[in-house]
XYZ file of C-alpha atoms in Angstrom:
289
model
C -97.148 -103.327 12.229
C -99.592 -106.316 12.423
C -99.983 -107.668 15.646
C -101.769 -111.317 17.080
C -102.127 -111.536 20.958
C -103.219 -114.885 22.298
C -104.733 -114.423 25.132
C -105.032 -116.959 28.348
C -106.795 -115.761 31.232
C -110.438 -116.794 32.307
C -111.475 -113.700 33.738
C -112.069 -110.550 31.890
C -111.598 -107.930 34.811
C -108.397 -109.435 35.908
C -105.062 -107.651 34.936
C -104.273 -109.957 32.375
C -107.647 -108.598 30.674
C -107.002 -104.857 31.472
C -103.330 -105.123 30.208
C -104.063 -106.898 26.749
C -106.918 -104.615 26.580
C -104.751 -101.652 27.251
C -102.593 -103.029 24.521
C -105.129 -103.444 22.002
C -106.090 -99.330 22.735
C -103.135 -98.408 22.590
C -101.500 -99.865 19.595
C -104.933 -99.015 17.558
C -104.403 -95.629 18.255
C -100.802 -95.417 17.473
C -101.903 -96.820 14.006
C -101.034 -100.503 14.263
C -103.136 -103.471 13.393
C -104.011 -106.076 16.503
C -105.782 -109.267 16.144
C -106.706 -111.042 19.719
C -107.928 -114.797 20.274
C -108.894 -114.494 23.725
C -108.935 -118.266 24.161
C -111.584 -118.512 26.635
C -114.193 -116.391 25.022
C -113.291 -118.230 22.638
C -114.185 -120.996 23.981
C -111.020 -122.482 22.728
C -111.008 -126.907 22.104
C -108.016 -127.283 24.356
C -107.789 -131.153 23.441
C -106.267 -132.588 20.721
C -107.504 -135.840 19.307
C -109.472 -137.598 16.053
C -112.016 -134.615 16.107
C -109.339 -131.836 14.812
C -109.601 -134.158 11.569
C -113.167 -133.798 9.764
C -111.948 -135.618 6.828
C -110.834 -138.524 8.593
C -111.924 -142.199 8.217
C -112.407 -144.189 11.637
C -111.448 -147.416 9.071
C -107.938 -145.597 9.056
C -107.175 -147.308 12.605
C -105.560 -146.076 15.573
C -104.813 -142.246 15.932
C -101.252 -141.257 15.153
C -102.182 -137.479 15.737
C -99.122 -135.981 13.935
C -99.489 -138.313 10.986
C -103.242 -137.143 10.914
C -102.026 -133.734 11.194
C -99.790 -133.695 8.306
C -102.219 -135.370 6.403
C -104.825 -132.860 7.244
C -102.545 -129.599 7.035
C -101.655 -131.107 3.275
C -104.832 -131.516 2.257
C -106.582 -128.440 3.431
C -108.989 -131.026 5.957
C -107.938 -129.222 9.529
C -110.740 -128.276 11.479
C -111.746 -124.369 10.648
C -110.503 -123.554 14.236
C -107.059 -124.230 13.816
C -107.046 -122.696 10.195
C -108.165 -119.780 11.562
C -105.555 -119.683 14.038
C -102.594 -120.714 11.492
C -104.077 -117.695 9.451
C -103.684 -114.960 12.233
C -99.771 -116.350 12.457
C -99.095 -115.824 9.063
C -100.563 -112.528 8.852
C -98.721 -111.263 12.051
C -95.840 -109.016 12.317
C -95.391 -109.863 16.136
C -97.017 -112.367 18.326
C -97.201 -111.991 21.918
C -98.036 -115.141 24.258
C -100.256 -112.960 27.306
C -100.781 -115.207 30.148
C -100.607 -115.908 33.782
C -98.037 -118.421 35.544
C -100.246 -121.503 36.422
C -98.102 -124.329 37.901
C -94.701 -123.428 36.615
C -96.432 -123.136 32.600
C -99.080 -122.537 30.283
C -102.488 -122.444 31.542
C -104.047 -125.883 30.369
C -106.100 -123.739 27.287
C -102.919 -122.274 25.804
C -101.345 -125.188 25.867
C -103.955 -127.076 23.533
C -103.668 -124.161 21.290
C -100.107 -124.751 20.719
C -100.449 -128.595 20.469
C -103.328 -128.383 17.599
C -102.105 -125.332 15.881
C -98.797 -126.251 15.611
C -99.906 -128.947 12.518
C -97.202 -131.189 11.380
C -95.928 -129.585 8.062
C -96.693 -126.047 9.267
C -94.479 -125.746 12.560
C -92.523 -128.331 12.520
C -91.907 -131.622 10.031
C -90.679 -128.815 7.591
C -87.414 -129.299 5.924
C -85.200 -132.303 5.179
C -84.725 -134.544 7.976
C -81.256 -135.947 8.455
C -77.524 -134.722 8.870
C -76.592 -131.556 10.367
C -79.417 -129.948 9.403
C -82.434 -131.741 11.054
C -85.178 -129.921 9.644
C -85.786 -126.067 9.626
C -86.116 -125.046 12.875
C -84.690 -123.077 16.014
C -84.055 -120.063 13.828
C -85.487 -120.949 10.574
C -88.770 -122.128 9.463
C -92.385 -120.654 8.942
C -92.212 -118.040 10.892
C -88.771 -116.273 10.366
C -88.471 -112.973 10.331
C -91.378 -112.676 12.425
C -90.923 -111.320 16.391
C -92.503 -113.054 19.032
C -92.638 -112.026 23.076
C -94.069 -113.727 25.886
C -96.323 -111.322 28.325
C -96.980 -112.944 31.865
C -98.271 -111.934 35.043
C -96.649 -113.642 38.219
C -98.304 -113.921 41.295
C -94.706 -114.795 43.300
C -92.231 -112.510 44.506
C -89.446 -111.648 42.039
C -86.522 -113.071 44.465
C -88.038 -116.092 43.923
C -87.416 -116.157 40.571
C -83.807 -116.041 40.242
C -80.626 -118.236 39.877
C -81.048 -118.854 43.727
C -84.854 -118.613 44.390
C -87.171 -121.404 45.430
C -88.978 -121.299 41.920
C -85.662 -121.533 40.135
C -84.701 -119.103 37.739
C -87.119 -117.376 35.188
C -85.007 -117.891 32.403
C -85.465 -121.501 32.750
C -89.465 -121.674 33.314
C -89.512 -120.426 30.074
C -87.133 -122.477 28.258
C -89.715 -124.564 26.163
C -91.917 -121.608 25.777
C -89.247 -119.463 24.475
C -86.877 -121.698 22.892
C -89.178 -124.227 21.864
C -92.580 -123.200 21.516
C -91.561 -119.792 19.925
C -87.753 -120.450 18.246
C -88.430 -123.628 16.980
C -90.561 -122.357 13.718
C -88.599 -119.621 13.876
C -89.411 -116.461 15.605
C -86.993 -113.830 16.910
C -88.154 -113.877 20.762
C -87.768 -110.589 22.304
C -87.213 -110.656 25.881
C -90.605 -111.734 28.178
C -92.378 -108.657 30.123
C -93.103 -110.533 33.018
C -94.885 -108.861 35.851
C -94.405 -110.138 39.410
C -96.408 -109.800 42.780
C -99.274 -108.703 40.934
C -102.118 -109.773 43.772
C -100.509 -106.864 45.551
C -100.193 -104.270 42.762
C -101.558 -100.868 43.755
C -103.574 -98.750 40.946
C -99.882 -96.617 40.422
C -98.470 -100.295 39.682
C -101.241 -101.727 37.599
C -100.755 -98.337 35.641
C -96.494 -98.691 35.049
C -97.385 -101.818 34.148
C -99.597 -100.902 31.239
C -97.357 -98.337 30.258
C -94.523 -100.644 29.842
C -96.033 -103.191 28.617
C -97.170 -101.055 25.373
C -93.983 -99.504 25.398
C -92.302 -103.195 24.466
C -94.735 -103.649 22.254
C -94.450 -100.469 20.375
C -91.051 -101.207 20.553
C -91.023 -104.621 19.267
C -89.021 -103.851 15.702
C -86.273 -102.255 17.394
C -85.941 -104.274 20.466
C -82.791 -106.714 20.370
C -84.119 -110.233 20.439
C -82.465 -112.853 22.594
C -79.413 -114.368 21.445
C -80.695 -118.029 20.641
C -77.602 -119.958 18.384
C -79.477 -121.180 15.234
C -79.582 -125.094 14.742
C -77.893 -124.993 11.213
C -75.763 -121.783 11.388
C -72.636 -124.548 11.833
C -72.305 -123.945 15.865
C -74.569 -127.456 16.195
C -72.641 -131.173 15.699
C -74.430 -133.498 12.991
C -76.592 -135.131 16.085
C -77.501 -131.399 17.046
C -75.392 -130.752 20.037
C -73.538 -127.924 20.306
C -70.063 -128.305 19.451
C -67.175 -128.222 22.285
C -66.226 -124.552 21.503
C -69.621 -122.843 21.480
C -71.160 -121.464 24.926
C -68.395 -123.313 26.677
C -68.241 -120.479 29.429
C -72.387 -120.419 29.811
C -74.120 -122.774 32.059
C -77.640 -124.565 31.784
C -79.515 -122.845 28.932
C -77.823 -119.791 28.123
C -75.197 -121.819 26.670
C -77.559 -121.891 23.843
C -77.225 -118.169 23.376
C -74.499 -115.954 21.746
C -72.851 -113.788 24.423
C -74.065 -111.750 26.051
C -76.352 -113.899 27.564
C -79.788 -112.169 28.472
C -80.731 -113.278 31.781
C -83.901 -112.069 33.273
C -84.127 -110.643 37.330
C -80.545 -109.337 37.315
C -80.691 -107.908 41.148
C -81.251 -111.564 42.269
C -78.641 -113.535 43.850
C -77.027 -110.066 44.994
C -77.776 -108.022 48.594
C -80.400 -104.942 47.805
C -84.041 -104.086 47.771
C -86.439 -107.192 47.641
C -89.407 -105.268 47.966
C -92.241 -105.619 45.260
C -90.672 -105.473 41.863
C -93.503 -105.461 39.546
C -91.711 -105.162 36.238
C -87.723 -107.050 36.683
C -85.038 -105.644 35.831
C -82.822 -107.795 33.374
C -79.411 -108.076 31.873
C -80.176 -106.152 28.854
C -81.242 -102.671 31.403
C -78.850 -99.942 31.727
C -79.690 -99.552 35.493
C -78.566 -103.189 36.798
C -76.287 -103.573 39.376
């Protein structure tokens, strides 16, 4: 399999750089090929304005950035950057999203990759536009049949991560990453490795967390993406809302997923061990409680 990792972390010695290294040994050796944009060696242009559009004329007027985008992306005028990027997408079998939880999201440079990769025409703007089926997206569009995962290093305790922690739950920190940032051109997301307490970790834990991280991605074609309801599969209303009998018994998000539900940190909420839990335990593992 092909595999892209964008990677988000500023410093090379830190776990997020041993782990997507590890990944990149690994997956060579097992015979796969892995791309990496390492965003900050990289140097990555995190901002997205007038400069993303060499071809454009400041006698055009004010900046609509997503007009200027689809103009661009139709033309073949992006900035050689973001082609590049758009390339690596489209040549991937799986993409994986490595970075660490900065304020509740994206670091800052990962987020500016999204915003001027994601060109109007390729990611989204695709499709007819009106009805019941607004466009071709959450489940369909450029990248369908492609697998996506989302690999992130937590500095927090897992309890507080859950349906009752102070953070609030995973699940729902990742909503626009998973659901929108990752469904909406139409990836399968496979459940997020996420990897908690990691300022603590001891050398045995930094280790079982390489391990399984390549296991999930070795595992990638196999593994049972999450449930997400596709916008035009007929469970949506003709103003996109989900109609009265789909995910009536679900609350919050996972009403937008077929049952089961996967929910991430399954021991939370419930009395047991709240030691370190450097790799969660989730509703799809066969040892939950």
């Amino acid at each position: 399999m092909k595999y892209l990792i964008i990677h988000a972390h500023p410093e090379p010695s830190s776990l997020s750089g041993y782990l997507k290294d590890r990944a990149v040994k690994d997956l060579t050796a097992a015979g796969h090929a892995v791309q990496v944009s390492d965003l900050y060696e990289m140097k990555w242009k995190a901002v997205a304005d007038a400069g993303d559009f060499p071809g454009r004329s400041d006698e055009e007027g004010p900046l609509n950035y997503a007009r200027a985008s689809k103009q661009a992306f139709a033309a073949g005028e992006q900035s050689a950057d973001v082609a590049e990027e758009q390339r690596k997408l489209l040549w991937a079998d799986v993409v994986v999203l490595q970075f660490p939880l900065w304020w509740y999201g994206m670091p800052a440079i990962l987020k500016g990759w999204v915003d001027r990769v994601y060109a109007n025409g390729f990611t989204y703007g695709v499709g007819p536009q009106g009805g019941a089926n607004w466009g071709k997206r959450f489940g369909e569009g450029v990248f369908e049949g492609k697998r996506a995962m989302v690999a992130m290093t937590v500095g927090g305790r897992m309890a507080h991560y859950g349906p009752r922690g102070v953070n609030g739950a995973i699940d729902d920190l990742l909503w626009p990453i998973q659901h929108g940032v990752l469904y909406y051109p139409g990836f399968d997301v496979l459940p997020p490795t996420v990897f908690y307490e990691v300022n603590r970790a001891a050398p045995e834990a930094v280790e079982a967390m390489a391990q399984f991280f390549v296991e999930r991605l070795l595992s990638a074609d196999t593994t049972q993406p999450i449930p997400f309801v596709p916008q035009n599969g007929g469970d949506y209303d003709d103003v996109q809302v989900l109609k009265p009998d789909v995910g009536a018994e679900e609350a919050g998000h996972q009403r937008h997923q077929y049952a089961p539900a996967y929910v991430s940190n399954t021991w939370l909420g419930q009395t047991g061990d709240y030691a370190p839990k450097h790799i969660a335990p989730t509703s799809r593992d066969t040892y939950r409680t």
